[in-house]
Amino acid sequence: IRDFCLSRGLGDVYKRQVHDYIPTKEEINFAEKVFASCKTKPIYGRVDIVWDNDKNFYLSELEIIEPELWIRNYPKSAERIAEAVKKIL
């Protein structure tokens, strides 16, 4: 939960930047409520939010299938994901 990805497009050209980001307590609470609303809790998930001009935030996407698991930023997550998959199998 400590990354911020900015994607901007101009025609078919996209520039993607990833920055460290520490979410606010309100953003974390919002993300936890999103996961709590899932019938089955995913073993991996990312809540993408967007902000309006008044700094209110909204769910943009609940990402539960992700080819980029950001393991390079938090290597211990590889073990946690492996253990969760092992329990399911």
PDB file of C-alpha atoms in Angstrom:
ATOM      1  CA  ILE A   1       0.000   0.000   0.000  1.00  0.00           C
ATOM      2  CA  ARG A   2       2.924   2.271  -0.349  1.00  0.00           C
ATOM      3  CA  ASP A   3       2.992   3.011  -4.010  1.00  0.00           C
ATOM      4  CA  PHE A   4       1.387   5.600  -6.166  1.00  0.00           C
ATOM      5  CA  CYS A   5       1.159   5.056  -9.882  1.00  0.00           C
ATOM      6  CA  LEU A   6       0.467   7.917 -12.201  1.00  0.00           C
ATOM      7  CA  SER A   7      -0.497   7.054 -15.755  1.00  0.00           C
ATOM      8  CA  ARG A   8      -1.132   9.817 -18.228  1.00  0.00           C
ATOM      9  CA  GLY A   9      -2.046   9.273 -21.815  1.00  0.00           C
ATOM     10  CA  LEU A  10      -1.744  11.378 -24.893  1.00  0.00           C
ATOM     11  CA  GLY A  11      -3.070   9.540 -27.909  1.00  0.00           C
ATOM     12  CA  ASP A  12      -1.397   6.145 -27.928  1.00  0.00           C
ATOM     13  CA  VAL A  13       1.572   7.280 -25.849  1.00  0.00           C
ATOM     14  CA  TYR A  14       1.467   6.542 -22.125  1.00  0.00           C
ATOM     15  CA  LYS A  15       3.943   7.573 -19.502  1.00  0.00           C
ATOM     16  CA  ARG A  16       3.841   5.669 -16.240  1.00  0.00           C
ATOM     17  CA  GLN A  17       5.523   6.789 -13.070  1.00  0.00           C
ATOM     18  CA  VAL A  18       5.553   4.925  -9.754  1.00  0.00           C
ATOM     19  CA  HIS A  19       6.196   6.858  -6.568  1.00  0.00           C
ATOM     20  CA  ASP A  20       6.302   5.929  -2.900  1.00  0.00           C
ATOM     21  CA  TYR A  21       3.098   6.967  -1.190  1.00  0.00           C
ATOM     22  CA  ILE A  22       1.967   6.633   2.400  1.00  0.00           C
ATOM     23  CA  PRO A  23      -1.837   6.479   2.527  1.00  0.00           C
ATOM     24  CA  THR A  24      -3.821   8.400   5.092  1.00  0.00           C
ATOM     25  CA  LYS A  25      -5.687   6.577   7.826  1.00  0.00           C
ATOM     26  CA  GLU A  26      -8.950   7.421   6.027  1.00  0.00           C
ATOM     27  CA  GLU A  27      -7.653   5.895   2.777  1.00  0.00           C
ATOM     28  CA  ILE A  28      -6.591   2.721   4.600  1.00  0.00           C
ATOM     29  CA  ASN A  29      -9.982   2.464   6.322  1.00  0.00           C
ATOM     30  CA  PHE A  30     -11.703   2.907   2.965  1.00  0.00           C
ATOM     31  CA  ALA A  31      -9.585   0.155   1.379  1.00  0.00           C
ATOM     32  CA  GLU A  32     -10.315  -2.182   4.293  1.00  0.00           C
ATOM     33  CA  LYS A  33     -14.060  -1.563   3.870  1.00  0.00           C
ATOM     34  CA  VAL A  34     -13.757  -2.410   0.169  1.00  0.00           C
ATOM     35  CA  PHE A  35     -12.084  -5.737   1.013  1.00  0.00           C
ATOM     36  CA  ALA A  36     -14.621  -6.415   3.776  1.00  0.00           C
ATOM     37  CA  SER A  37     -17.402  -6.132   1.209  1.00  0.00           C
ATOM     38  CA  CYS A  38     -15.955  -9.046  -0.803  1.00  0.00           C
ATOM     39  CA  LYS A  39     -17.815 -12.330  -0.350  1.00  0.00           C
ATOM     40  CA  THR A  40     -14.485 -14.170  -0.414  1.00  0.00           C
ATOM     41  CA  LYS A  41     -11.406 -12.282   0.736  1.00  0.00           C
ATOM     42  CA  PRO A  42      -8.765 -12.308  -2.016  1.00  0.00           C
ATOM     43  CA  ILE A  43      -5.237 -13.446  -1.132  1.00  0.00           C
ATOM     44  CA  TYR A  44      -3.938 -10.429  -3.020  1.00  0.00           C
ATOM     45  CA  GLY A  45      -5.680  -7.196  -3.734  1.00  0.00           C
ATOM     46  CA  ARG A  46      -5.137  -3.574  -4.492  1.00  0.00           C
ATOM     47  CA  VAL A  47      -7.687  -0.828  -4.063  1.00  0.00           C
ATOM     48  CA  ASP A  48      -7.232   1.974  -6.580  1.00  0.00           C
ATOM     49  CA  ILE A  49      -8.794   5.268  -5.614  1.00  0.00           C
ATOM     50  CA  VAL A  50      -9.284   8.579  -7.340  1.00  0.00           C
ATOM     51  CA  TRP A  51      -9.742  11.986  -5.783  1.00  0.00           C
ATOM     52  CA  ASP A  52     -12.057  14.768  -6.855  1.00  0.00           C
ATOM     53  CA  ASN A  53     -11.238  18.471  -6.669  1.00  0.00           C
ATOM     54  CA  ASP A  54     -12.500  18.586  -3.075  1.00  0.00           C
ATOM     55  CA  LYS A  55     -10.101  15.772  -2.056  1.00  0.00           C
ATOM     56  CA  ASN A  56     -12.921  13.243  -1.633  1.00  0.00           C
ATOM     57  CA  PHE A  57     -11.839   9.805  -2.766  1.00  0.00           C
ATOM     58  CA  TYR A  58     -13.732   7.068  -4.580  1.00  0.00           C
ATOM     59  CA  LEU A  59     -13.145   3.494  -5.661  1.00  0.00           C
ATOM     60  CA  SER A  60     -11.669   3.416  -9.133  1.00  0.00           C
ATOM     61  CA  GLU A  61     -10.781  -0.263  -9.290  1.00  0.00           C
ATOM     62  CA  LEU A  62     -10.458  -3.310  -7.079  1.00  0.00           C
ATOM     63  CA  GLU A  63      -7.494  -5.151  -8.547  1.00  0.00           C
ATOM     64  CA  ILE A  64      -7.435  -8.802  -7.466  1.00  0.00           C
ATOM     65  CA  ILE A  65      -5.609 -10.247 -10.473  1.00  0.00           C
ATOM     66  CA  GLU A  66      -2.318  -8.471 -10.989  1.00  0.00           C
ATOM     67  CA  PRO A  67       0.691  -9.535 -13.050  1.00  0.00           C
ATOM     68  CA  GLU A  68       2.837  -7.017 -11.140  1.00  0.00           C
ATOM     69  CA  LEU A  69       2.661  -8.069  -7.483  1.00  0.00           C
ATOM     70  CA  TRP A  70       5.181  -5.437  -6.329  1.00  0.00           C
ATOM     71  CA  ILE A  71       7.217  -8.131  -4.619  1.00  0.00           C
ATOM     72  CA  ARG A  72      10.398  -6.164  -5.324  1.00  0.00           C
ATOM     73  CA  ASN A  73       9.123  -3.472  -2.940  1.00  0.00           C
ATOM     74  CA  TYR A  74       8.194  -5.938  -0.194  1.00  0.00           C
ATOM     75  CA  PRO A  75       9.974  -9.308  -0.690  1.00  0.00           C
ATOM     76  CA  LYS A  76       8.222 -10.950   2.290  1.00  0.00           C
ATOM     77  CA  SER A  77       4.958 -10.751   0.356  1.00  0.00           C
ATOM     78  CA  ALA A  78       6.162 -13.581  -1.912  1.00  0.00           C
ATOM     79  CA  GLU A  79       6.206 -15.924   1.093  1.00  0.00           C
ATOM     80  CA  ARG A  80       2.799 -14.706   2.275  1.00  0.00           C
ATOM     81  CA  ILE A  81       1.241 -15.248  -1.146  1.00  0.00           C
ATOM     82  CA  ALA A  82       2.838 -18.718  -1.445  1.00  0.00           C
ATOM     83  CA  GLU A  83       1.483 -19.716   1.971  1.00  0.00           C
ATOM     84  CA  ALA A  84      -2.003 -18.494   1.101  1.00  0.00           C
ATOM     85  CA  VAL A  85      -2.013 -20.435  -2.184  1.00  0.00           C
ATOM     86  CA  LYS A  86      -0.716 -23.515  -0.359  1.00  0.00           C
ATOM     87  CA  LYS A  87      -3.665 -23.337   2.075  1.00  0.00           C
ATOM     88  CA  ILE A  88      -6.134 -23.150  -0.795  1.00  0.00           C
ATOM     89  CA  LEU A  89      -4.597 -26.129  -2.592  1.00  0.00           C
TER      90      LEU A  89
END
